[in-house]
Coordinates of C-alpha atoms in Angstrom, one line a residue:
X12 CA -188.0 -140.0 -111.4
X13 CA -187.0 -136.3 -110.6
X14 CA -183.9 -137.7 -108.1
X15 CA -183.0 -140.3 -110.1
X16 CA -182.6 -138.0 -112.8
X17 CA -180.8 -135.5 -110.4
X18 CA -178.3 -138.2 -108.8
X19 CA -177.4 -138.8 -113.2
X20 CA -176.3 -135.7 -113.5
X21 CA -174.3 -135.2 -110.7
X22 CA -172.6 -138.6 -111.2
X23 CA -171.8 -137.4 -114.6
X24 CA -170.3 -134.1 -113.1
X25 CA -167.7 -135.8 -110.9
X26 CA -167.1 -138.4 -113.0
X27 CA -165.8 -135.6 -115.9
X28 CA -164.1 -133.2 -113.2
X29 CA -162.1 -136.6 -111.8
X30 CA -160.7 -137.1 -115.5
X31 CA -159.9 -133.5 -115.5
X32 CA -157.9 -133.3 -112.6
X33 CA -156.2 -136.4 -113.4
X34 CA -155.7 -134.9 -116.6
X35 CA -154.3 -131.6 -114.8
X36 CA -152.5 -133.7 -112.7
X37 CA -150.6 -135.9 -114.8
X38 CA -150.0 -133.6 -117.3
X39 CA -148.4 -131.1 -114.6
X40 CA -146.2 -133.7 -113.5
X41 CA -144.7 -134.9 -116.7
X42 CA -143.7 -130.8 -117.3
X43 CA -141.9 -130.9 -113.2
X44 CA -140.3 -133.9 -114.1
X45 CA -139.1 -132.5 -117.6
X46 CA -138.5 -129.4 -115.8
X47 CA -135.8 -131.2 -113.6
X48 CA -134.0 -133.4 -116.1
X49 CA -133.6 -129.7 -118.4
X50 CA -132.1 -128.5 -115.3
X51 CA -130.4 -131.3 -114.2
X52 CA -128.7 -131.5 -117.8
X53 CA -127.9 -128.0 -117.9
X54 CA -125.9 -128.0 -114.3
X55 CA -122.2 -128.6 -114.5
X56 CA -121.2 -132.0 -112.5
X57 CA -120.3 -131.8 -109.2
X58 CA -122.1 -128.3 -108.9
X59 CA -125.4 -127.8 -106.3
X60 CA -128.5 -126.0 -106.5
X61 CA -127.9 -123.9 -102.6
X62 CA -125.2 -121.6 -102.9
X63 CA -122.9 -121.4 -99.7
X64 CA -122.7 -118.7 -97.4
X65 CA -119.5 -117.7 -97.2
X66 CA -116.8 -119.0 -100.3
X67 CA -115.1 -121.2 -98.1
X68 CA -118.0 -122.2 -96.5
X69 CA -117.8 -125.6 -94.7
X70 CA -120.5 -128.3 -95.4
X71 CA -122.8 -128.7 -92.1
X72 CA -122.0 -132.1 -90.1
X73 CA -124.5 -134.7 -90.9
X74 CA -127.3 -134.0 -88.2
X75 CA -127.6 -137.4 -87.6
X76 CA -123.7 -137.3 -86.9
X77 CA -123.0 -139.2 -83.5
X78 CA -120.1 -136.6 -83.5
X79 CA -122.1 -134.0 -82.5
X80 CA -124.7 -133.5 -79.6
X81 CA -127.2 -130.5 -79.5
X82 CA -124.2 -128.0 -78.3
X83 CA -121.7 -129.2 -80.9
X84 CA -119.8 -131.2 -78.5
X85 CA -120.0 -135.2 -78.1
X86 CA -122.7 -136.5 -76.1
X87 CA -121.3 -136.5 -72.6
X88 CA -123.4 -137.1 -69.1
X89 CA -122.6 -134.6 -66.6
X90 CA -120.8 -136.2 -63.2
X91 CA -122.6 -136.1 -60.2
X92 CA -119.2 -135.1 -57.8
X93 CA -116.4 -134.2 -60.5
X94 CA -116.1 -131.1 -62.6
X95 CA -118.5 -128.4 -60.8
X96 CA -118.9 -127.7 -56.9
X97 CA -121.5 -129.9 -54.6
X98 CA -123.2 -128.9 -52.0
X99 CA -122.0 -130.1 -48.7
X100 CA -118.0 -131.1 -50.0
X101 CA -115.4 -130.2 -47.9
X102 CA -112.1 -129.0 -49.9
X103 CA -111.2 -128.6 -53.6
X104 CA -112.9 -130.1 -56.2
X105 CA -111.3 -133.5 -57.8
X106 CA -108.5 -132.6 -59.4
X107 CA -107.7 -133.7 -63.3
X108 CA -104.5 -132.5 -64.1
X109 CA -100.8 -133.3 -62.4
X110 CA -100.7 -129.7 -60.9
X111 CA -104.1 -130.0 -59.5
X112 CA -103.3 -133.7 -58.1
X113 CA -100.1 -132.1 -56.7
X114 CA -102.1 -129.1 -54.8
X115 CA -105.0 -131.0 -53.3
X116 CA -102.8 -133.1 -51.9
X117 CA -100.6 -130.5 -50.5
X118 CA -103.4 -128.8 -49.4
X119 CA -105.3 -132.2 -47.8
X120 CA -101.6 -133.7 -46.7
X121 CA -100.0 -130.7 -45.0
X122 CA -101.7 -127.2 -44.4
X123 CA -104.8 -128.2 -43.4
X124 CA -103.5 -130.4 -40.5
X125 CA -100.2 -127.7 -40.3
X126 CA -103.0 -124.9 -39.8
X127 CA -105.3 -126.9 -38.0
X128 CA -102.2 -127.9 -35.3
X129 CA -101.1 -124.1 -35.2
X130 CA -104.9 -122.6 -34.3
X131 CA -105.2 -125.4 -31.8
X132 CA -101.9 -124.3 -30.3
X133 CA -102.9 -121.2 -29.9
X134 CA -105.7 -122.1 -28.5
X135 CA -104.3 -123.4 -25.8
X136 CA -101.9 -121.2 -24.9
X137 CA -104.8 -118.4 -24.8
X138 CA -107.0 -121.1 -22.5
X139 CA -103.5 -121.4 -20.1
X140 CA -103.0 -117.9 -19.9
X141 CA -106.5 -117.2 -19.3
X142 CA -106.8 -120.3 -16.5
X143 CA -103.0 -119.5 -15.2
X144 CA -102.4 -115.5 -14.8
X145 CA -106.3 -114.9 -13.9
X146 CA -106.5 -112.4 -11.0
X147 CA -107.5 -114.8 -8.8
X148 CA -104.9 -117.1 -9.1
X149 CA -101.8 -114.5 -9.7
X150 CA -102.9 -111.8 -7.4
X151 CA -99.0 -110.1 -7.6
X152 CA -98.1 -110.1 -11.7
X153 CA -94.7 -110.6 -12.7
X154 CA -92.1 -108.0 -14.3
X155 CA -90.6 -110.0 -16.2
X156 CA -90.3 -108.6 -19.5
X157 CA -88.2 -110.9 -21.7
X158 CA -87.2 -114.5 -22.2
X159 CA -84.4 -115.6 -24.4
X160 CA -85.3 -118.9 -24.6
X161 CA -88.9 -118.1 -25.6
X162 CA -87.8 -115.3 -28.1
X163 CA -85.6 -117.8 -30.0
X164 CA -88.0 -120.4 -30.1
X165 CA -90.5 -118.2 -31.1
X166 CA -88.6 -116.8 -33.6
X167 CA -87.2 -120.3 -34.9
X168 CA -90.0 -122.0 -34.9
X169 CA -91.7 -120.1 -37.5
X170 CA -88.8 -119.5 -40.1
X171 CA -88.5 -123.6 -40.1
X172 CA -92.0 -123.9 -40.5
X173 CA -92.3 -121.8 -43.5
X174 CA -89.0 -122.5 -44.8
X175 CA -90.6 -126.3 -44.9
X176 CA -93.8 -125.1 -46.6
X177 CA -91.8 -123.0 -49.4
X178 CA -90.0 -126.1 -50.6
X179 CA -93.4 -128.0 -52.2
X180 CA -94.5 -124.4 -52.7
X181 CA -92.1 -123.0 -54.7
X182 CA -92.4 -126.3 -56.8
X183 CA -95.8 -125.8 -57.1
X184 CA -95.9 -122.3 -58.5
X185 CA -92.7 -123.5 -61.0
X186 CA -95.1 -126.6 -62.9
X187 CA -97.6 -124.0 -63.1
X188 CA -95.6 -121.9 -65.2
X189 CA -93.6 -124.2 -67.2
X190 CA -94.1 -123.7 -71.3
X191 CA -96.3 -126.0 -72.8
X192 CA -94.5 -128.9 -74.9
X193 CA -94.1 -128.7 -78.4
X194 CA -96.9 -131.3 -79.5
X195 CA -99.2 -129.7 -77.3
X196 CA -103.1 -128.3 -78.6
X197 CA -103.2 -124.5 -78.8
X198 CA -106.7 -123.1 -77.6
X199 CA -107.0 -119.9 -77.8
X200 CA -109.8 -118.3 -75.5
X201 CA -111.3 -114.6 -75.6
X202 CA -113.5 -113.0 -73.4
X203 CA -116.1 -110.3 -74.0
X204 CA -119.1 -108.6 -72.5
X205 CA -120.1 -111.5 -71.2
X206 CA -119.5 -114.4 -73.1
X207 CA -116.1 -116.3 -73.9
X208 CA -115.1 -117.0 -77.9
X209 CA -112.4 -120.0 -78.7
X210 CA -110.5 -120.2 -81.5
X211 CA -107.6 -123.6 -82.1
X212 CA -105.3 -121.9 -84.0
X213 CA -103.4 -124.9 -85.1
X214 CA -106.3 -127.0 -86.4
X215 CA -108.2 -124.7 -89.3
X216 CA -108.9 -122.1 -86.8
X217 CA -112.4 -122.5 -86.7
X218 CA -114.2 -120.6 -84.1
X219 CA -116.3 -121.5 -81.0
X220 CA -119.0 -118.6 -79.6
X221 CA -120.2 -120.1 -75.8
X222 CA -123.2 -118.1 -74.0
X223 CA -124.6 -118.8 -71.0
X224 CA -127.7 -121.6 -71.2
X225 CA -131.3 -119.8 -69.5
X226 CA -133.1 -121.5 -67.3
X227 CA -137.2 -121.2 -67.9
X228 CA -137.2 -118.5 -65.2
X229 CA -134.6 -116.3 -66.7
X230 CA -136.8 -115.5 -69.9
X231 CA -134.9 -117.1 -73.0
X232 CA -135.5 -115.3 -76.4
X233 CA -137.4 -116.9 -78.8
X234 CA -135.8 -119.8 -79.9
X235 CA -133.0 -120.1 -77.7
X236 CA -132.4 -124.0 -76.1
X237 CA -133.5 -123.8 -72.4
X238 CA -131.0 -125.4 -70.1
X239 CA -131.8 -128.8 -68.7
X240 CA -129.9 -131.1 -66.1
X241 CA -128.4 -132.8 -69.0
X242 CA -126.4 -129.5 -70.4
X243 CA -124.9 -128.9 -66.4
X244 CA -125.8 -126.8 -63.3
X245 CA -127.8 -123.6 -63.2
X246 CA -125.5 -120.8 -65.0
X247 CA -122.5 -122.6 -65.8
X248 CA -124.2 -124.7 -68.7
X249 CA -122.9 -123.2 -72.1
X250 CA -124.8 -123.6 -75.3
X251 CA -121.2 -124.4 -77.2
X252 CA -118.9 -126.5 -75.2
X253 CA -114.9 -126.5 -75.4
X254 CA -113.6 -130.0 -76.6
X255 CA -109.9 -131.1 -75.4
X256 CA -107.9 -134.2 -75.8
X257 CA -107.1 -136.0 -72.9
X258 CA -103.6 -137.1 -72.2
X259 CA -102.5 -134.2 -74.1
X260 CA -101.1 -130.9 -73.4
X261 CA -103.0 -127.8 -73.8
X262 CA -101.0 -124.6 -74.8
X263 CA -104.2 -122.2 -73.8
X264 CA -103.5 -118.5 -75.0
X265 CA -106.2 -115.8 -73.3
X266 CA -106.8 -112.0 -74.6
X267 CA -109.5 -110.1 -74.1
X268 CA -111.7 -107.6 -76.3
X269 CA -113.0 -105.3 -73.8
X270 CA -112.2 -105.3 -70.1
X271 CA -110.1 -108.0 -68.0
X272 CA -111.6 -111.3 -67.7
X273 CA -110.2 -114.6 -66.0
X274 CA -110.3 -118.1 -67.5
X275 CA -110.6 -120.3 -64.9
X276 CA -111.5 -124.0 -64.0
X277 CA -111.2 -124.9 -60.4
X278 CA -110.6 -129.2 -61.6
X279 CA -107.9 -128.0 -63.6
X280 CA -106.6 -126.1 -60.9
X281 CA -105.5 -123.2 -63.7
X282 CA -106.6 -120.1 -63.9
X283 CA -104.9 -117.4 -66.1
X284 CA -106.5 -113.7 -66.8
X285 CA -107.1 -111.9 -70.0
X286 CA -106.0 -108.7 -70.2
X287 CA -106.9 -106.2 -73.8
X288 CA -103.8 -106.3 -76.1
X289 CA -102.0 -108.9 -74.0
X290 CA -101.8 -112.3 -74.9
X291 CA -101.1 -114.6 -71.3
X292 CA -100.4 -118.3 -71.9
X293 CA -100.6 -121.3 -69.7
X294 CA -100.5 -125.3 -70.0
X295 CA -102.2 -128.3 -68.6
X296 CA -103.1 -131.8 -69.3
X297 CA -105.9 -133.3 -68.7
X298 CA -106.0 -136.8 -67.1
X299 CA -109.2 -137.6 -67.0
X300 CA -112.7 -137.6 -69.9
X301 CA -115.4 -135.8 -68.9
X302 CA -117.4 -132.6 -68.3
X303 CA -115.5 -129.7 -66.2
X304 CA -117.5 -126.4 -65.3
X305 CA -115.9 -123.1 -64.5
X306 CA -116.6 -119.3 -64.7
X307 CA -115.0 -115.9 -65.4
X308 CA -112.9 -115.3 -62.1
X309 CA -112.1 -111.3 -62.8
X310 CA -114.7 -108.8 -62.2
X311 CA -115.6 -107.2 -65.5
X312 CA -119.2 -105.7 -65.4
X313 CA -122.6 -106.0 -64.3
X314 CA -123.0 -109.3 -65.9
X315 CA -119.9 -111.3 -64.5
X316 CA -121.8 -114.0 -63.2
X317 CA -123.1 -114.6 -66.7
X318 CA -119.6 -115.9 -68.4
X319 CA -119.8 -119.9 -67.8
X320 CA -117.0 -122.0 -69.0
X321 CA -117.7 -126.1 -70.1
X322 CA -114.6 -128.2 -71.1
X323 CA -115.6 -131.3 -72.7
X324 CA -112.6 -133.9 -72.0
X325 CA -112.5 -136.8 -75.2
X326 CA -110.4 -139.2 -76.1
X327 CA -107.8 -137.9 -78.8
X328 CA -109.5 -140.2 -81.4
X329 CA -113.0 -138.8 -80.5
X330 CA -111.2 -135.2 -80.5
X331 CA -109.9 -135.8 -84.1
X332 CA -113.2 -136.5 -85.1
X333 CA -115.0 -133.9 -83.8
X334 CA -112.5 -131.5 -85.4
X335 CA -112.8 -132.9 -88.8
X336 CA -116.6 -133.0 -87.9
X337 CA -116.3 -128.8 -87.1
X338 CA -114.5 -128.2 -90.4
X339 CA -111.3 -128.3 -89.2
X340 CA -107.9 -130.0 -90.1
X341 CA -105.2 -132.5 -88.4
X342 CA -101.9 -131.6 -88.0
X343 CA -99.3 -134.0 -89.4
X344 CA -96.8 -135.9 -87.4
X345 CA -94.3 -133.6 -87.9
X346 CA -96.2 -130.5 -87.4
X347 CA -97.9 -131.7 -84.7
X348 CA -94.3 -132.4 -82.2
X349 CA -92.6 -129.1 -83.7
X350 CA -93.4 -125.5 -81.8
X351 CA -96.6 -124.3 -82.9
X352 CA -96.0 -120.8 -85.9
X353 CA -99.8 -120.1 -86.1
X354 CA -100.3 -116.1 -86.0
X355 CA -102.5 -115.3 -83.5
X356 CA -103.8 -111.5 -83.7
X357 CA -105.3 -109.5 -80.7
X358 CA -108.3 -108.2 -81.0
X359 CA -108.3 -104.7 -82.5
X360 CA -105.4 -105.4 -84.1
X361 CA -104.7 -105.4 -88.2
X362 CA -106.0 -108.5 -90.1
X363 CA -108.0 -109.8 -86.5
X364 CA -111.9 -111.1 -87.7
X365 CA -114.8 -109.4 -86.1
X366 CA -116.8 -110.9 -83.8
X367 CA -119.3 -113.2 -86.1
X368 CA -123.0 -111.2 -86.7
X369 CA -125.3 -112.5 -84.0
X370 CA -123.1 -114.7 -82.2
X371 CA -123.8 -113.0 -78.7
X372 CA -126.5 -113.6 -77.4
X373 CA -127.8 -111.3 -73.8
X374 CA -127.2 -113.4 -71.0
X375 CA -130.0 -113.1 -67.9
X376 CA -130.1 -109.7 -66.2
X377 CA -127.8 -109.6 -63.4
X378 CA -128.9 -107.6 -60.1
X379 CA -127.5 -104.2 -61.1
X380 CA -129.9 -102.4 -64.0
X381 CA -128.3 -101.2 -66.7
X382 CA -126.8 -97.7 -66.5
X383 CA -127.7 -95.1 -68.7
X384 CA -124.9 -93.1 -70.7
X385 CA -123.8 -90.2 -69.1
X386 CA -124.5 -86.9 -71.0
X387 CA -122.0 -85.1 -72.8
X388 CA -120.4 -82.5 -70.6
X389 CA -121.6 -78.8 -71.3
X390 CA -119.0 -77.0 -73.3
X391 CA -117.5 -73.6 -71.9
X392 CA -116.7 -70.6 -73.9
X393 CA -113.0 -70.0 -74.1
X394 CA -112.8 -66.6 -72.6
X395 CA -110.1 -63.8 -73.6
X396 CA -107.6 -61.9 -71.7
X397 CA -107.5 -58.4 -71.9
X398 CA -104.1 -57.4 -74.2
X399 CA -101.4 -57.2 -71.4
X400 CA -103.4 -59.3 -68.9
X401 CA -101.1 -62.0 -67.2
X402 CA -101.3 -64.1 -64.4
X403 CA -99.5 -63.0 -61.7
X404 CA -97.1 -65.4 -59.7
X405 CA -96.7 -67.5 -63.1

């Protein structure tokens, strides 16, 4: 009787603490939901409850976006032969542009076989001399000390051969530095210590901020993406890719905010230095989609090796989406095919933005440790000369 009695009252307990808590429950629900209709009611249309920030802050793409893969570029699989070197190739990499096409083939076409016919000339001639004039065979040496016929040829030769050679040459070196069209995409690229910033000044001048991509071994920081195969080889994977238009030409503009750096991609066949309050421009047009690697080709610190450079190539549908997807704008027709009249400032200069707050991020320690500053030289006490104390001879 005892524990039946017991098991009564504690049925009774829960029973009264369930209606309680549903009680509780329901009541605090009805005063969330009124809560949110008062304050629903009392917002202006049109207005939301996060606050941007910045004023002209742009609305984040949605993450679901197909637009934009994990680096803010389109999805793109990196090529197992084009865009980056290979182990075991002979020669330049493929070539994607009309100046790069042009070069490789002047390179494949005529000097290798020009030099490779010139070495084994002299080869020979060496092996003859060596076989013909030994002591053995040519006990008494000649005195013979010149050869007309030989010194013309020998002199003739040469000047035709490189005379032959400057023609495709000179041609060469022209392309490379003709002006970029007037329709063409202005990319503007900076580099710093050690990373590479991108700014298009044309299209909303939104700003790109690529670091180098760790591998597990280099000790990431908290949070940062590791690099896999999928983001491209060991230190020349970037966390924030460059997107271009292919079948378009690129007006690219380089400066520098520190020390000279070197934009350079070897598929491209284009590389162009930055120099501190200099702006240097160059063209190209790329012929091809997909994933080109390159790297800072000017020695500017201990961390050189550390500045990778990733050129996403897109269709210009794919492009204009991804722009509009960044918070950028389209050009109109007519803007787009007359000279481009955006202001591009130098850094350091009036009215140039700052680098964005925590935007760099340390790449992996190169070889050399870091140096310590050098101490502030010890001052020296002006000393006085005596009244009427000169220097003689002066």
């Amino acid at each position: 009787m005892a524990a039946r009695g017991w098991f009564k009252l504690t049925a009774a307990a829960a029973l009264a603490f369930g209606g309680l808590g549903g009680g509780l429950g329901g009541g605090l629900g009805i005063g969330l939901s009124a809560a949110s209709a008062q304050q629903a009611a009392s917002r202006p249309a049109g207005a939301a409850n996060t606050a941007p920030t910045t004023v002209a802050a742009t609305p984040p793409a949605a993450p679901a976006s197909p637009l934009l893969a994990q680096d803010g570029a389109p999805a793109m699989a990196v090529d197992p032969i084009i865009g980056h070197p290979n182990d075991g190739l002979f020669g330049p990499q493929v070539q994607v542009t009309r100046n790069g096409q042009f070069a490789s083939w002047f390179h494949n076409t005529i000097l290798f076989w020009l030099i490779t016919a010139i070495s084994l000339f002299v080869l020979g001639l060496l092996i003859w001399v060596v076989i013909r004039y030994r002591k053995a065979a040519n006990p008494i040496p000649s005195k013979t000390s010149h050869n007309t016929a030989i010194e013309i040829v020998w002199t003739l030769l040469p000047v035709l051969i490189l005379v032959m050679i400057a023609v495709p040459s000179i041609g060469l070196l022209q392309a490379q530095f003709r002006p970029a069209p007037a329709n063409a995409i202005t990319l503007k690229a900076t580099g710093n210590q050690w990373y590479w910033t991108y700014n298009y000044p044309d299209l909303g001048d939104f700003e790109i901020t690529s670091n180098l991509l760790r591998d597990r071994d280099q000790n990431p920081a908290p949070g940062d993406r590791v690099r896999t195969d999928a983001d491209g080889p060991r230190l020349l994977a970037v966390d924030n890719r460059v997107v271009l238009p292919v079948g378009v030409p690129i007006r690219i503009i380089t400066t520098s905010a520190d020390v000279i750096h070197s934009w350079a991609v070897p598929a491209f066949w284009f590389k162009l230095d930055a120099v501190p309050g200099r702006l240097n421009e160059g063209s190209f047009t790329i012929l091809r989609p997909g994933l080109y690697f390159g790297q800072c080709s000017e020695l500017c610190g201990a961390r050189h090796a550390y500045m990778p450079i990733a050129v996403e190539a897109v269709a210009p549908a794919v492009f204009r989406q991804w722009v509009l997807a960044k918070g950028g704008h389209l050009q109109t027709p007519a803007a787009a095919a007359a000279p481009s009249n955006a202001v591009i400032p130098q850094p350091g200069a009036a009215g140039a933005q700052p680098a964005p707050a925590g935007s760099f991020r340390n790449p992996p320690a190169g070889p050399n440790p870091p140096t310590a500053a050098a101490p502030a030289p010890a001052t020296q006490p002006a000393t006085a000369n005596p009244a009427g104390a000169g220097n003689p001879g002066q």
